[in-house]
Short mmCIF file of C-alpha atoms and ligand atoms in Angstrom, two decimals:
data_model
loop_
_atom_site.label_atom_id
_atom_site.label_comp_id
_atom_site.label_asym_id
_atom_site.label_seq_id
_atom_site.Cartn_x
_atom_site.Cartn_y
_atom_site.Cartn_z
CA MET A 1 0.00 0.00 0.00
CA SER A 2 2.78 2.42 0.87
CA GLY A 3 4.30 1.51 -2.51
CA PHE A 4 1.16 2.81 -4.17
CA PHE A 5 1.34 6.18 -2.41
CA GLU A 6 5.02 6.43 -3.14
CA TYR A 7 4.23 5.85 -6.80
CA ILE A 8 1.56 8.58 -6.79
CA GLY A 9 3.93 10.94 -4.98
CA GLU A 10 6.69 10.28 -7.48
CA MET A 11 4.32 10.88 -10.38
CA ALA A 12 3.18 14.20 -8.94
CA GLU A 13 6.75 15.26 -8.25
CA ASN A 14 7.69 14.35 -11.81
CA ALA A 15 4.76 16.21 -13.31
CA ILE A 16 5.65 19.36 -11.37
CA ARG A 17 9.31 19.13 -12.36
CA VAL A 18 8.54 18.56 -16.05
CA THR A 19 6.03 21.44 -16.11
CA GLY A 20 8.62 23.72 -14.55
CA GLU A 21 11.30 22.66 -17.01
CA ILE A 22 9.01 23.15 -20.01
CA PHE A 23 8.07 26.66 -18.90
CA LEU A 24 11.74 27.41 -18.27
CA MET A 25 12.54 26.33 -21.82
CA LEU A 26 9.71 28.51 -23.13
CA TYR A 27 11.01 31.46 -21.13
CA GLN A 28 14.59 30.95 -22.38
CA SER A 29 13.34 30.62 -25.95
CA VAL A 30 11.38 33.86 -25.75
CA VAL A 31 14.43 35.65 -24.34
CA TRP A 32 16.78 34.24 -26.99
CA MET A 33 14.25 35.02 -29.74
CA PHE A 34 15.11 38.68 -29.36
CA VAL A 35 18.88 38.36 -29.05
CA PRO A 36 20.67 39.16 -32.34
CA PRO A 37 22.00 37.94 -34.70
CA PHE A 38 18.88 36.58 -36.38
CA LYS A 39 19.58 33.74 -38.78
CA LEU A 40 16.52 33.46 -41.00
CA ARG A 41 18.00 30.60 -42.96
CA ASN A 42 17.58 28.27 -39.96
CA LEU A 43 13.98 29.37 -39.51
CA PHE A 44 13.08 28.85 -43.16
CA LYS A 45 14.64 25.41 -43.07
CA GLN A 46 12.47 24.44 -40.10
CA MET A 47 9.32 25.92 -41.66
CA GLU A 48 9.96 23.95 -44.79
CA PHE A 49 10.61 20.85 -42.69
CA VAL A 50 7.30 21.16 -40.82
CA GLY A 51 5.38 21.94 -44.01
CA VAL A 52 6.88 19.24 -46.18
CA LYS A 53 6.77 16.56 -43.49
CA SER A 54 3.12 17.13 -42.71
CA MET A 55 1.47 18.38 -45.92
CA PHE A 56 0.48 14.99 -47.27
CA VAL A 57 -1.11 13.63 -44.07
CA VAL A 58 -2.90 16.93 -43.53
CA LEU A 59 -4.39 16.77 -47.03
CA LEU A 60 -5.41 13.17 -46.52
CA THR A 61 -7.00 13.58 -43.08
CA GLY A 62 -8.59 16.90 -44.07
CA SER A 63 -10.32 15.53 -47.14
CA PHE A 64 -11.61 12.33 -45.54
CA THR A 65 -12.79 14.19 -42.44
CA GLY A 66 -14.74 16.65 -44.62
CA MET A 67 -16.25 13.74 -46.52
CA VAL A 68 -17.31 11.79 -43.43
CA LEU A 69 -18.68 14.98 -41.86
CA ALA A 70 -20.93 15.41 -44.89
CA LEU A 71 -22.27 11.84 -44.53
CA GLN A 72 -22.84 12.13 -40.78
CA SER A 73 -24.42 15.57 -40.77
CA TYR A 74 -26.66 14.62 -43.69
CA ASN A 75 -27.80 11.57 -41.73
CA ALA A 76 -28.54 13.69 -38.65
CA LEU A 77 -30.01 16.76 -40.37
CA LYS A 78 -32.29 14.71 -42.62
CA ARG A 79 -34.24 13.74 -39.49
CA PHE A 80 -35.25 17.41 -39.05
CA GLY A 81 -35.65 17.99 -42.75
CA ALA A 82 -32.66 20.31 -42.67
CA GLU A 83 -30.49 18.70 -45.34
CA SER A 84 -29.73 22.13 -46.75
CA LEU A 85 -27.60 22.84 -43.65
CA VAL A 86 -24.99 20.15 -44.42
CA GLY A 87 -22.70 22.79 -45.99
CA PRO A 88 -22.45 25.11 -42.97
CA THR A 89 -22.24 22.16 -40.57
CA VAL A 90 -19.24 20.74 -42.38
CA ALA A 91 -17.57 24.15 -42.69
CA LEU A 92 -18.15 25.12 -39.06
CA SER A 93 -16.93 21.80 -37.71
CA MET A 94 -13.81 21.96 -39.86
CA ALA A 95 -12.96 25.61 -39.19
CA ARG A 96 -13.71 25.75 -35.48
CA GLU A 97 -12.69 22.29 -34.35
CA LEU A 98 -11.51 19.51 -36.60
CA GLY A 99 -9.21 21.52 -38.86
CA PRO A 100 -6.98 22.83 -36.07
CA VAL A 101 -7.17 19.73 -33.85
CA LEU A 102 -6.52 17.13 -36.54
CA THR A 103 -3.75 19.24 -38.06
CA GLY A 104 -2.20 19.64 -34.59
CA LEU A 105 -2.31 15.89 -33.99
CA MET A 106 -0.99 14.98 -37.44
CA VAL A 107 1.88 17.47 -37.32
CA THR A 108 2.70 16.18 -33.82
CA GLY A 109 2.95 12.65 -35.20
CA ARG A 110 5.06 13.63 -38.19
CA ALA A 111 7.11 16.76 -37.58
CA GLY A 112 6.96 16.77 -33.77
CA SER A 113 8.29 13.25 -33.39
CA ALA A 114 10.95 13.96 -36.02
CA MET A 115 12.04 17.07 -34.09
CA ALA A 116 12.31 15.08 -30.85
CA THR A 117 14.31 12.37 -32.63
CA GLU A 118 16.66 14.88 -34.22
CA LEU A 119 17.37 16.82 -31.03
CA GLY A 120 17.56 13.59 -29.02
CA THR A 121 20.17 12.23 -31.41
CA MET A 122 22.09 15.48 -31.16
CA ARG A 123 22.00 15.19 -27.36
CA VAL A 124 23.21 11.59 -27.09
CA THR A 125 25.94 12.05 -29.73
CA GLU A 126 27.23 15.14 -27.86
CA GLN A 127 26.34 17.54 -30.69
CA ILE A 128 24.48 19.76 -28.19
CA ASP A 129 27.54 19.78 -25.90
CA ALA A 130 29.64 20.64 -28.96
CA LEU A 131 27.47 23.71 -29.57
CA TYR A 132 28.06 24.87 -26.01
CA THR A 133 31.81 24.39 -26.34
CA MET A 134 31.78 26.49 -29.52
CA ALA A 135 30.06 29.26 -27.57
CA VAL A 136 26.79 28.82 -29.48
CA ASN A 137 23.67 28.66 -27.34
CA PRO A 138 21.68 25.56 -28.37
CA ILE A 139 18.37 27.05 -27.22
CA LYS A 140 18.83 29.93 -29.64
CA TYR A 141 20.33 27.81 -32.37
CA LEU A 142 18.09 24.73 -32.21
CA VAL A 143 14.96 25.38 -30.15
CA VAL A 144 13.96 28.93 -31.15
CA PRO A 145 13.67 28.29 -34.92
CA ARG A 146 11.67 25.09 -34.30
CA ILE A 147 9.20 26.80 -32.01
CA ILE A 148 8.68 29.75 -34.38
CA ALA A 149 8.28 27.32 -37.28
CA GLY A 150 5.63 25.39 -35.34
CA ILE A 151 3.74 28.55 -34.45
CA LEU A 152 3.82 29.91 -38.02
CA MET A 153 3.22 26.71 -39.95
CA LEU A 154 0.29 25.30 -37.97
CA PRO A 155 -2.14 28.06 -39.03
CA VAL A 156 -1.00 27.65 -42.63
CA LEU A 157 -1.56 23.90 -42.57
CA THR A 158 -4.87 24.39 -40.76
CA VAL A 159 -6.17 26.69 -43.49
CA ILE A 160 -5.23 24.04 -46.01
CA ALA A 161 -7.01 21.34 -43.97
CA ASP A 162 -10.11 23.54 -43.64
CA PHE A 163 -10.19 24.21 -47.34
CA ILE A 164 -9.68 20.63 -48.45
CA GLY A 165 -12.21 19.44 -45.83
CA VAL A 166 -14.87 21.79 -47.12
CA ALA A 167 -14.05 20.72 -50.66
CA GLY A 168 -14.41 17.04 -49.65
CA GLY A 169 -17.73 17.79 -47.97
CA TYR A 170 -18.93 19.59 -51.07
CA PHE A 171 -17.93 16.73 -53.32
CA ILE A 172 -19.80 14.11 -51.28
CA SER A 173 -22.84 16.36 -50.74
CA VAL A 174 -23.24 17.24 -54.38
CA HIS A 175 -22.21 14.02 -56.07
CA VAL A 176 -23.30 11.35 -53.58
CA LEU A 177 -26.05 12.96 -51.49
CA ASN A 178 -27.49 14.97 -54.39
CA ILE A 179 -27.67 18.27 -52.54
CA ASN A 180 -28.03 21.27 -54.83
CA PRO A 181 -24.60 22.93 -55.23
CA GLY A 182 -26.07 26.44 -55.14
CA VAL A 183 -27.83 25.70 -51.85
CA TYR A 184 -24.70 24.09 -50.36
CA ILE A 185 -22.48 27.07 -51.13
CA GLY A 186 -25.14 29.70 -50.41
CA ARG A 187 -25.96 28.29 -47.00
CA THR A 188 -22.28 27.95 -46.13
CA ILE A 189 -21.66 31.60 -46.94
CA ASP A 190 -24.81 32.63 -45.00
CA PHE A 191 -23.84 30.91 -41.78
CA VAL A 192 -20.04 30.75 -41.55
CA LYS A 193 -18.37 33.95 -40.37
CA VAL A 194 -14.76 35.04 -40.72
CA GLU A 195 -14.62 34.90 -36.93
CA ASP A 196 -15.16 31.13 -37.04
CA ILE A 197 -12.10 30.64 -39.19
CA PHE A 198 -10.16 33.11 -37.09
CA ASP A 199 -10.98 31.26 -33.84
CA GLY A 200 -9.70 28.05 -35.41
CA LEU A 201 -6.46 29.74 -36.41
CA ILE A 202 -5.92 31.04 -32.88
CA LYS A 203 -6.25 27.47 -31.68
CA SER A 204 -3.76 26.26 -34.27
CA PHE A 205 -1.28 28.90 -33.13
CA PHE A 206 -1.37 27.44 -29.59
CA PHE A 207 -1.23 23.86 -30.89
CA GLY A 208 1.86 24.77 -32.92
CA LEU A 209 3.50 26.16 -29.82
CA ILE A 210 2.58 23.12 -27.73
CA LEU A 211 3.81 20.50 -30.18
CA SER A 212 7.11 22.18 -31.03
CA LEU A 213 7.89 23.11 -27.43
CA VAL A 214 7.12 19.59 -26.16
CA ALA A 215 9.12 17.99 -28.97
CA CYS A 216 12.11 20.24 -28.30
CA TYR A 217 11.88 19.63 -24.57
CA GLN A 218 11.77 15.86 -24.90
CA GLY A 219 14.56 15.83 -27.48
CA PHE A 220 16.79 18.31 -25.69
CA TYR A 221 16.78 16.40 -22.39
CA THR A 222 17.10 12.91 -23.87
CA LYS A 223 19.09 10.44 -21.79
CA GLY A 224 20.35 6.95 -22.47
CA GLY A 225 21.58 6.41 -26.02
CA ALA A 226 19.57 5.27 -29.03
CA GLU A 227 16.91 3.73 -26.80
CA GLY A 228 16.47 7.07 -25.07
CA VAL A 229 15.95 8.78 -28.43
CA GLY A 230 13.09 6.43 -29.28
CA ARG A 231 11.57 7.03 -25.86
CA ALA A 232 11.83 10.79 -26.30
CA ALA A 233 9.98 10.64 -29.63
CA THR A 234 7.17 8.52 -28.18
CA LYS A 235 6.85 10.68 -25.09
CA SER A 236 6.73 13.86 -27.14
CA VAL A 237 3.87 12.52 -29.30
CA VAL A 238 1.80 11.31 -26.34
CA MET A 239 2.41 14.41 -24.25
CA ALA A 240 1.81 16.93 -27.05
CA SER A 241 -1.36 15.12 -28.24
CA VAL A 242 -2.87 15.07 -24.75
CA LEU A 243 -1.94 18.71 -24.14
CA ILE A 244 -3.45 19.75 -27.49
CA LEU A 245 -6.78 18.10 -26.63
CA ILE A 246 -6.81 19.64 -23.15
CA ALA A 247 -5.88 23.08 -24.52
CA ASP A 248 -8.60 22.67 -27.15
CA TYR A 249 -11.26 22.36 -24.47
CA PHE A 250 -10.16 25.45 -22.60
CA LEU A 251 -9.67 27.55 -25.73
CA THR A 252 -13.11 26.51 -27.02
CA SER A 253 -14.82 27.30 -23.73
CA MET A 254 -13.21 30.74 -23.70
CA MET A 255 -14.12 31.45 -27.32
CA LEU A 256 -17.76 30.42 -26.97
CA LYS A 257 -18.33 32.53 -23.88
CA MET B 1 48.11 27.65 -17.13
CA ILE B 2 45.10 25.75 -15.86
CA LYS B 3 44.98 24.93 -12.17
CA ILE B 4 42.40 22.44 -10.91
CA THR B 5 41.96 22.59 -7.15
CA ASP B 6 40.05 20.12 -5.00
CA LEU B 7 37.37 19.56 -7.67
CA LYS B 8 34.37 17.55 -6.45
CA LYS B 9 31.37 16.23 -8.35
CA SER B 10 28.66 13.70 -7.50
CA PHE B 11 25.66 12.49 -9.50
CA ASN B 12 22.69 11.39 -7.39
CA SER B 13 24.91 10.84 -4.35
CA LYS B 14 27.39 8.84 -6.46
CA LYS B 15 30.82 10.41 -5.99
CA VAL B 16 32.63 10.73 -9.32
CA LEU B 17 35.28 13.37 -8.64
CA ASP B 18 36.45 13.43 -5.05
CA GLY B 19 38.98 16.25 -4.80
CA VAL B 20 40.93 16.41 -8.05
CA ASN B 21 44.13 18.48 -7.96
CA LEU B 22 46.07 19.03 -11.17
CA ASP B 23 48.21 21.71 -12.83
CA ILE B 24 48.16 21.85 -16.61
CA GLU B 25 51.08 23.59 -18.24
CA GLN B 26 50.73 25.95 -21.15
CA GLY B 27 52.03 24.78 -24.52
CA LYS B 28 52.35 21.16 -23.41
CA ILE B 29 50.40 17.94 -23.95
CA THR B 30 48.85 16.67 -20.74
CA VAL B 31 47.26 13.24 -20.83
CA ILE B 32 44.85 12.12 -18.13
CA ILE B 33 44.54 8.36 -17.97
CA GLY B 34 42.12 6.18 -16.06
CA ARG B 35 39.68 3.31 -16.37
CA SER B 36 36.36 3.64 -18.17
CA GLY B 37 33.73 5.19 -15.93
CA GLU B 38 36.31 6.79 -13.61
CA GLY B 39 35.07 10.27 -14.51
CA LYS B 40 37.55 11.38 -17.16
CA SER B 41 34.84 12.86 -19.37
CA VAL B 42 33.24 14.47 -16.33
CA LEU B 43 36.58 16.09 -15.51
CA ILE B 44 37.18 17.42 -19.01
CA LYS B 45 33.60 18.76 -19.20
CA HIS B 46 34.29 20.82 -16.09
CA ILE B 47 37.32 22.40 -17.76
CA ILE B 48 35.15 23.86 -20.52
CA GLY B 49 32.23 24.68 -18.24
CA LEU B 50 29.74 22.07 -19.48
CA LEU B 51 29.35 20.87 -15.90
CA LYS B 52 29.39 22.81 -12.64
CA PRO B 53 31.29 21.21 -9.74
CA ASP B 54 29.91 20.64 -6.25
CA GLY B 55 33.12 22.06 -4.84
CA GLY B 56 36.62 23.21 -5.76
CA SER B 57 37.77 25.46 -8.59
CA ILE B 58 39.41 25.55 -12.01
CA SER B 59 41.43 28.63 -12.73
CA LEU B 60 42.54 29.70 -16.17
CA ASP B 61 45.06 32.55 -15.98
CA ASP B 62 43.84 33.17 -12.41
CA GLU B 63 40.18 33.41 -13.38
CA ASP B 64 37.83 30.81 -11.88
CA ILE B 65 35.93 29.06 -14.68
CA THR B 66 33.54 27.35 -12.27
CA ALA B 67 32.22 30.70 -11.00
CA MET B 68 31.50 32.20 -14.43
CA ASP B 69 28.05 32.86 -15.86
CA GLU B 70 27.11 31.79 -19.39
CA LYS B 71 28.29 35.03 -20.98
CA GLU B 72 31.74 35.00 -19.37
CA LEU B 73 32.04 31.30 -20.12
CA ASN B 74 31.32 31.91 -23.80
CA ASN B 75 34.19 34.37 -23.98
CA VAL B 76 36.49 31.80 -22.41
CA ARG B 77 35.17 29.01 -24.63
CA LYS B 78 36.29 30.90 -27.73
CA ARG B 79 39.85 30.21 -26.54
CA PHE B 80 39.13 26.48 -26.45
CA GLY B 81 38.58 23.76 -29.01
CA MET B 82 37.22 20.33 -28.18
CA LEU B 83 37.29 16.99 -29.94
CA PHE B 84 34.54 14.76 -28.60
CA GLN B 85 34.74 11.00 -28.19
CA SER B 86 32.14 10.47 -30.93
CA ALA B 87 33.53 13.50 -32.84
CA ALA B 88 30.06 15.10 -32.40
CA LEU B 89 29.95 16.34 -35.99
CA PHE B 90 26.62 17.94 -36.94
CA ASP B 91 24.98 15.29 -39.11
CA SER B 92 22.86 17.80 -40.97
CA MET B 93 25.93 19.64 -42.28
CA THR B 94 28.68 18.82 -44.76
CA VAL B 95 32.29 18.41 -43.65
CA ALA B 96 33.10 21.95 -44.80
CA GLU B 97 30.09 23.41 -42.97
CA ASN B 98 31.12 21.55 -39.82
CA VAL B 99 34.69 22.81 -39.86
CA GLY B 100 33.61 26.33 -40.84
CA PHE B 101 30.82 26.46 -38.25
CA PRO B 102 32.69 28.31 -35.47
CA LEU B 103 34.10 30.77 -38.01
CA LYS B 104 30.66 31.46 -39.40
CA GLU B 105 29.21 31.97 -35.92
CA HIS B 106 31.94 34.11 -34.43
CA THR B 107 33.70 36.01 -37.21
CA ASP B 108 32.69 38.36 -40.03
CA MET B 109 34.60 36.40 -42.67
CA ASP B 110 32.89 35.87 -46.01
CA GLU B 111 32.22 32.43 -47.47
CA ASP B 112 35.37 32.38 -49.58
CA LYS B 113 37.65 33.23 -46.68
CA ILE B 114 35.97 30.60 -44.50
CA MET B 115 36.36 27.99 -47.24
CA GLU B 116 40.04 28.83 -47.54
CA ILE B 117 40.57 28.26 -43.80
CA VAL B 118 38.43 25.10 -43.87
CA LYS B 119 40.58 23.63 -46.64
CA ASP B 120 43.77 24.55 -44.80
CA LYS B 121 42.60 22.94 -41.55
CA LEU B 122 41.43 19.83 -43.38
CA LYS B 123 44.82 19.57 -45.06
CA ARG B 124 46.52 19.79 -41.67
CA VAL B 125 44.57 16.73 -40.52
CA GLY B 126 45.39 14.92 -43.76
CA LEU B 127 42.08 15.27 -45.57
CA VAL B 128 41.71 16.59 -49.11
CA GLY B 129 38.60 16.71 -51.28
CA VAL B 130 36.13 15.69 -48.55
CA GLU B 131 34.53 19.14 -48.17
CA ASN B 132 31.15 18.16 -49.54
CA MET B 133 30.82 14.76 -47.86
CA MET B 134 28.29 14.21 -45.07
CA PRO B 135 29.48 12.92 -41.66
CA ALA B 136 27.40 9.75 -42.06
CA ASP B 137 29.57 8.79 -45.05
CA LEU B 138 32.87 9.07 -43.14
CA SER B 139 34.80 6.30 -41.36
CA GLY B 140 35.49 6.58 -37.63
CA GLY B 141 39.04 7.80 -38.20
CA MET B 142 37.94 10.40 -40.73
CA LYS B 143 35.28 11.67 -38.35
CA LYS B 144 37.91 12.22 -35.68
CA ARG B 145 40.09 14.08 -38.18
CA VAL B 146 37.22 16.34 -39.20
CA GLY B 147 36.42 16.83 -35.52
CA LEU B 148 40.02 17.87 -34.92
CA ALA B 149 39.92 20.24 -37.89
CA ARG B 150 36.78 21.84 -36.43
CA ALA B 151 38.38 22.03 -32.97
CA ILE B 152 41.37 23.96 -34.33
CA ALA B 153 39.37 26.09 -36.80
CA MET B 154 39.53 29.18 -34.57
CA ASP B 155 43.23 28.65 -33.70
CA PRO B 156 42.43 28.01 -30.04
CA GLU B 157 44.97 28.28 -27.24
CA ILE B 158 43.75 25.08 -25.62
CA VAL B 159 42.35 21.93 -27.22
CA LEU B 160 40.57 19.19 -25.25
CA PHE B 161 40.48 15.61 -26.50
CA ASP B 162 37.98 13.09 -25.15
CA GLU B 163 39.35 9.66 -26.02
CA PRO B 164 40.83 10.60 -29.40
CA THR B 165 41.64 7.01 -30.37
CA THR B 166 38.92 4.92 -28.75
CA GLY B 167 37.23 2.72 -31.34
CA LEU B 168 40.01 3.10 -33.91
CA ASP B 169 42.37 0.40 -35.12
CA PRO B 170 46.04 0.60 -33.97
CA ILE B 171 47.27 2.03 -37.26
CA MET B 172 44.63 4.73 -37.34
CA SER B 173 45.35 5.43 -33.65
CA ASP B 174 49.01 5.93 -34.47
CA SER B 175 48.17 8.34 -37.26
CA ILE B 176 45.94 10.33 -34.88
CA ALA B 177 48.86 10.44 -32.43
CA HIS B 178 51.12 11.87 -35.12
CA LEU B 179 48.46 14.35 -36.10
CA MET B 180 48.14 15.55 -32.53
CA LEU B 181 51.89 16.00 -32.26
CA GLU B 182 52.14 17.86 -35.57
CA THR B 183 49.21 20.19 -34.98
CA GLN B 184 50.40 20.94 -31.46
CA LYS B 185 54.00 21.61 -32.39
CA ASP B 186 53.34 24.42 -34.90
CA LEU B 187 51.45 26.75 -32.62
CA LYS B 188 52.56 25.45 -29.22
CA THR B 189 48.92 24.93 -28.31
CA THR B 190 48.01 23.47 -24.92
CA TYR B 191 46.57 19.99 -25.47
CA ILE B 192 44.65 18.10 -22.79
CA ALA B 193 43.68 14.54 -23.67
CA ILE B 194 41.86 11.90 -21.68
CA THR B 195 42.27 8.30 -22.68
CA HIS B 196 42.86 4.73 -21.57
CA ASP B 197 45.10 4.15 -24.59
CA ILE B 198 48.56 3.62 -23.08
CA PRO B 199 50.56 3.45 -26.36
CA LEU B 200 49.00 6.77 -27.41
CA THR B 201 49.81 8.27 -24.02
CA TYR B 202 53.47 7.28 -24.25
CA LYS B 203 53.72 8.68 -27.78
CA ILE B 204 52.30 12.13 -27.12
CA ALA B 205 52.40 13.04 -23.42
CA ASP B 206 54.61 15.73 -21.92
CA LYS B 207 52.86 15.02 -18.65
CA ILE B 208 50.69 12.11 -17.54
CA ALA B 209 48.17 12.16 -14.71
CA MET B 210 46.27 9.12 -13.50
CA LEU B 211 42.68 9.52 -12.30
CA HIS B 212 41.58 6.78 -9.92
CA GLU B 213 38.62 6.69 -7.55
CA GLY B 214 37.94 10.37 -7.99
CA LYS B 215 41.49 11.58 -7.35
CA ILE B 216 44.69 12.17 -9.30
CA ILE B 217 46.87 9.49 -7.73
CA GLU B 218 50.08 10.08 -9.70
CA THR B 219 51.57 12.58 -12.15
CA GLY B 220 54.81 12.61 -14.08
CA THR B 221 56.59 12.49 -17.43
CA VAL B 222 56.50 9.34 -19.54
CA LYS B 223 59.82 8.34 -18.04
CA GLU B 224 58.66 8.91 -14.48
CA ILE B 225 55.41 7.03 -15.04
CA LYS B 226 57.25 4.09 -16.58
CA ALA B 227 59.55 4.00 -13.54
CA SER B 228 56.72 4.36 -11.01
CA THR B 229 56.23 1.65 -8.44
CA ASN B 230 52.68 2.69 -7.53
CA PRO B 231 50.87 -0.68 -7.74
CA VAL B 232 47.57 0.82 -8.98
CA LEU B 233 49.32 2.73 -11.74
CA MET B 234 51.45 -0.27 -12.70
CA GLN B 235 48.42 -2.53 -12.93
CA PHE B 236 46.66 -0.03 -15.19
CA VAL B 237 49.49 0.78 -17.60
CA GLU B 238 50.45 -2.86 -17.86
CA GLY B 239 46.81 -3.84 -18.34
CA ARG B 240 46.58 -6.65 -15.81
CA ALA B 241 43.36 -8.03 -14.30
CA GLU B 242 45.16 -8.98 -11.08
CA GLY B 243 46.19 -6.28 -8.65
CA PRO B 244 44.85 -3.68 -6.27
CA ILE B 245 42.17 -2.48 -8.75
CA LYS B 246 39.19 -4.82 -8.46
CA VAL B 247 37.52 -5.88 -11.69
CA TYR B 248 33.80 -6.57 -11.55
N1 ADP C 1 25.25 13.73 -16.69
C1 ADP C 1 25.43 12.67 -15.87
N2 ADP C 1 24.45 12.29 -15.03
C2 ADP C 1 24.62 11.25 -14.21
N3 ADP C 1 25.73 10.49 -14.15
C3 ADP C 1 26.76 10.82 -14.96
C4 ADP C 1 26.66 11.92 -15.87
N4 ADP C 1 27.83 12.01 -16.56
C5 ADP C 1 28.61 11.01 -16.09
N5 ADP C 1 27.98 10.29 -15.14
C6 ADP C 1 28.54 9.15 -14.39
O1 ADP C 1 29.84 9.50 -13.98
C7 ADP C 1 30.71 8.39 -14.10
C8 ADP C 1 31.93 8.78 -14.90
O2 ADP C 1 31.57 8.93 -16.25
P1 ADP C 1 32.61 9.39 -17.37
O3 ADP C 1 33.25 10.65 -16.95
O4 ADP C 1 31.85 9.42 -18.64
O5 ADP C 1 33.66 8.20 -17.39
P2 ADP C 1 34.93 8.02 -18.34
O6 ADP C 1 36.10 8.05 -17.45
O7 ADP C 1 34.76 6.69 -18.99
O8 ADP C 1 34.91 9.13 -19.33
C9 ADP C 1 29.91 7.26 -14.71
O9 ADP C 1 29.55 6.39 -13.69
C10 ADP C 1 28.70 7.94 -15.28
O10 ADP C 1 27.60 7.10 -15.22
MG1 MG C 2 34.48 9.21 -21.36
#
């Protein structure tokens, strides 16, 4: 029994320590963000990395999610005779919720895990120590560009997911469910406001921060050789995914107030 | 001169360094020997400020490295070069980008000037025409050479070597030994190497220090070490399983 409480105590202690360390890394990154010189080349490389790594899965999940949303909302709305509202339902769900969340989760799985692996490898092969010895701060050199890339690229990828999702919904609605295209588009424009898209993009901004910060944290503090690198990648995916879903709830509840 | 005084370091209550005292002379090659896991890497990482000790000090020209903040340390680190055990080349960069990295970060030189220096340093370590290769495509010995070229890119006053020959065959080890001697001789750089490679030690050392159970138990020239009657030292340099050092 005492073993159980010890276990709980250890978990709590760990959670507090990790939270502190993550916020410390965030603080250091923000400070270093404004210390010259600014090397844009590093940033562009990371933005490209996030974009290229994740584009394909974002397109795939975006389109199929839009398509399945059309089927489900048609099935539900038909019961109230409101089939004409399939368009706005798909668009609102994508823009406010599924676009940002699915993009966040997909980029976490692709780019986030790759970031953790890369930094973890650099840690266990002493490349991070080498940066220190060459008087180059690894937070500025490695972490800052990755975090900015995450923050900037997530909204971009989310817009793409929204767009392709709506297009998928349109395709199924018009060609499979035989909804009038004019009605579909007209209703969508009537009901969906710019604010809806904007709220989704604010979410994606936070998700980008969460996934890149968590990936950098797990990679940067990797211990224990190649095995440790694998562990860091797994931990970063689980931790970032859970945090994204939790953050999603709180952001949504604030936005809908 | 570097003066290490009563340096102490523990990890999770495990004592690794237990009062290390050592003077390192300028312009000489000092080799610190000791068994694997004795804390040689921990010691060398303190010299360049990667680790903070629990007690004691390391003074470089009468300034205490262990008391410096990150900014002061970075100024001191520009006087150092370090070759890591695994070479620690950046795998995302070419050989030329690796060697030129400190120049690009800390000088205003243009690309052409940097490339000129990179080629010169690579030639010094016996490498020609490898500029555009990636670290993953290099052999272990070549990696160490590139690592050495990067360590001396900024013409440092002091170069640290963490096991420069571990994992290399005897012939490659010998060529690294020659390389260290040649690169050190020209500029009279201070070299500090840690190793358990006794033939290497005898080839290059001006001064040898043995680290055992957290302390420096013996120092001396090659001649003095060879003549030593300290049983722990003798067992180690002769590589015997029997003796005062227990093997588990
Ligand atoms: N960052 C660290 N955290 C915990 N223990 C460490 C750390 N670095 C080294 N150690 C421990 O210190 C001891 C000495 O390690 P090291 O200096 O690498 O030995 P070596 O003489 O082979 O270079 C080992 O037992 C190692 O596990
Ligand atoms: Mg070592």
